[in-house]
XYZ file of C-alpha atoms in Angstrom:
157
model
C 160.698 -35.277 -100.307
C 157.390 -34.325 -98.736
C 154.988 -36.288 -96.609
C 151.329 -35.651 -97.306
C 148.538 -36.443 -94.864
C 145.470 -38.346 -96.022
C 143.391 -35.150 -96.371
C 146.161 -33.401 -98.328
C 146.359 -36.318 -100.757
C 142.589 -36.269 -101.181
C 142.494 -32.507 -101.809
C 145.414 -32.557 -104.256
C 143.904 -35.475 -106.158
C 140.560 -33.668 -106.376
C 142.115 -30.379 -107.501
C 144.295 -32.030 -110.155
C 141.378 -34.131 -111.410
C 139.178 -31.019 -111.637
C 141.788 -29.253 -113.762
C 141.966 -32.275 -116.068
C 138.154 -32.390 -116.238
C 137.918 -28.697 -117.032
C 140.329 -29.159 -119.935
C 138.905 -32.400 -121.314
C 135.135 -32.158 -120.884
C 134.308 -30.003 -123.908
C 136.357 -26.983 -122.906
C 134.011 -23.969 -122.897
C 135.768 -20.790 -124.063
C 133.008 -18.643 -122.553
C 133.906 -19.974 -119.084
C 135.948 -17.267 -117.286
C 138.284 -19.955 -115.897
C 139.118 -21.187 -119.391
C 139.650 -17.573 -120.404
C 142.070 -17.159 -117.488
C 144.000 -20.325 -118.342
C 144.020 -19.533 -122.081
C 143.980 -15.737 -122.308
C 143.663 -13.923 -125.611
C 147.176 -13.107 -126.718
C 145.892 -10.209 -128.830
C 142.828 -8.880 -126.965
C 142.326 -6.008 -129.402
C 142.645 -8.253 -132.459
C 140.184 -11.173 -132.157
C 141.074 -12.654 -135.557
C 144.759 -12.782 -134.668
C 143.949 -14.258 -131.245
C 141.789 -16.902 -132.880
C 144.535 -17.829 -135.333
C 147.141 -17.961 -132.566
C 144.823 -20.189 -130.504
C 144.331 -22.477 -133.492
C 148.060 -23.225 -133.614
C 148.930 -23.251 -129.921
C 145.939 -24.256 -127.820
C 146.156 -28.005 -128.433
C 149.756 -28.242 -127.235
C 149.123 -25.912 -124.303
C 146.060 -27.886 -123.255
C 147.978 -31.173 -123.488
C 150.798 -29.723 -121.390
C 148.352 -28.529 -118.717
C 146.697 -31.962 -118.594
C 150.103 -33.673 -118.359
C 151.172 -31.344 -115.542
C 148.034 -32.100 -113.533
C 148.656 -35.759 -114.345
C 152.130 -35.455 -112.799
C 150.477 -34.609 -109.491
C 148.093 -37.554 -109.773
C 150.936 -39.919 -110.708
C 153.201 -38.890 -107.832
C 150.622 -38.992 -105.045
C 149.773 -42.163 -103.170
C 146.565 -43.784 -104.430
C 144.954 -43.233 -101.060
C 145.943 -42.448 -97.521
C 149.033 -40.585 -96.510
C 152.414 -40.980 -98.103
C 155.730 -39.587 -99.183
C 156.315 -37.908 -102.520
C 159.735 -37.456 -104.073
C 160.069 -35.165 -107.064
C 162.956 -34.592 -109.417
C 163.426 -31.141 -110.929
C 161.228 -31.807 -113.960
C 158.378 -33.226 -111.860
C 158.631 -30.329 -109.383
C 158.307 -27.833 -112.235
C 155.280 -29.728 -113.586
C 153.734 -29.610 -110.104
C 154.391 -25.866 -109.903
C 152.700 -25.223 -113.235
C 149.738 -27.462 -112.331
C 149.321 -25.814 -108.925
C 149.476 -22.422 -110.611
C 146.732 -23.474 -113.046
C 144.605 -24.754 -110.148
C 145.098 -21.500 -108.219
C 144.228 -19.429 -111.302
C 141.062 -21.477 -111.769
C 140.071 -21.291 -108.101
C 140.972 -17.620 -107.853
C 138.736 -16.864 -110.822
C 135.818 -18.822 -109.345
C 136.342 -17.219 -105.908
C 136.770 -13.734 -107.407
C 140.234 -13.343 -105.870
C 141.876 -10.160 -107.165
C 145.507 -9.039 -106.953
C 144.637 -6.776 -104.025
C 142.550 -9.364 -102.147
C 143.738 -9.964 -98.594
C 143.287 -13.729 -98.425
C 143.467 -13.905 -94.619
C 140.795 -11.221 -94.326
C 138.660 -12.914 -96.982
C 138.907 -16.213 -95.115
C 138.128 -14.574 -91.762
C 135.034 -12.915 -93.258
C 133.865 -16.205 -94.774
C 134.326 -18.006 -91.433
C 132.352 -15.310 -89.612
C 129.548 -15.543 -92.167
C 129.310 -19.358 -92.194
C 132.167 -21.502 -90.827
C 130.879 -24.610 -92.589
C 130.407 -23.023 -96.004
C 131.933 -24.296 -99.203
C 133.580 -20.865 -99.589
C 135.571 -21.397 -96.373
C 136.709 -24.782 -97.665
C 137.589 -23.413 -101.115
C 139.488 -20.443 -99.693
C 141.357 -22.826 -97.390
C 142.314 -25.031 -100.343
C 143.370 -21.951 -102.312
C 145.577 -20.844 -99.391
C 147.000 -24.358 -99.017
C 147.895 -24.472 -102.707
C 149.693 -21.140 -102.293
C 151.641 -22.559 -99.353
C 152.505 -25.682 -101.338
C 153.555 -23.594 -104.334
C 155.820 -21.441 -102.176
C 157.320 -24.522 -100.510
C 158.077 -26.064 -103.891
C 159.633 -22.840 -105.154
C 161.884 -22.716 -102.091
C 162.872 -26.377 -102.504
C 163.439 -26.239 -106.270
C 167.110 -25.179 -106.109
C 167.831 -28.192 -103.874
C 165.896 -30.574 -106.124
C 167.746 -29.599 -109.300
């Protein structure tokens, strides 16, 4: 069980809804975020990648939408509240949070070697009220939430 504050509920609802929107509003394969969520399985063989996508993308997209939907379904409609997840729901949350972090990381140009704390400090120094500070904070929060869920998963199952 976890208790989420009003702002946490609002942020999680927004993030999950944005993932659903990205996947349902005429998914653009030239968008780097879509490319990150649906990478070419055979980057050196575009025809094979295209064929693989033809047979797998629909199910993968549906699963990603359902996983983001699991977050929306479990959260209170508004305000703060408690969330209880069984093992299956916790795994759906983990996958949805991972998708959200991949999408945000792509938009924020977060690389494997990016020091997130340093990146956030630099953004705060540049403009404490910027959207980048907010987005980096949400990205960090999602990482914290993901780690918390991973640590709790053995107890949930």
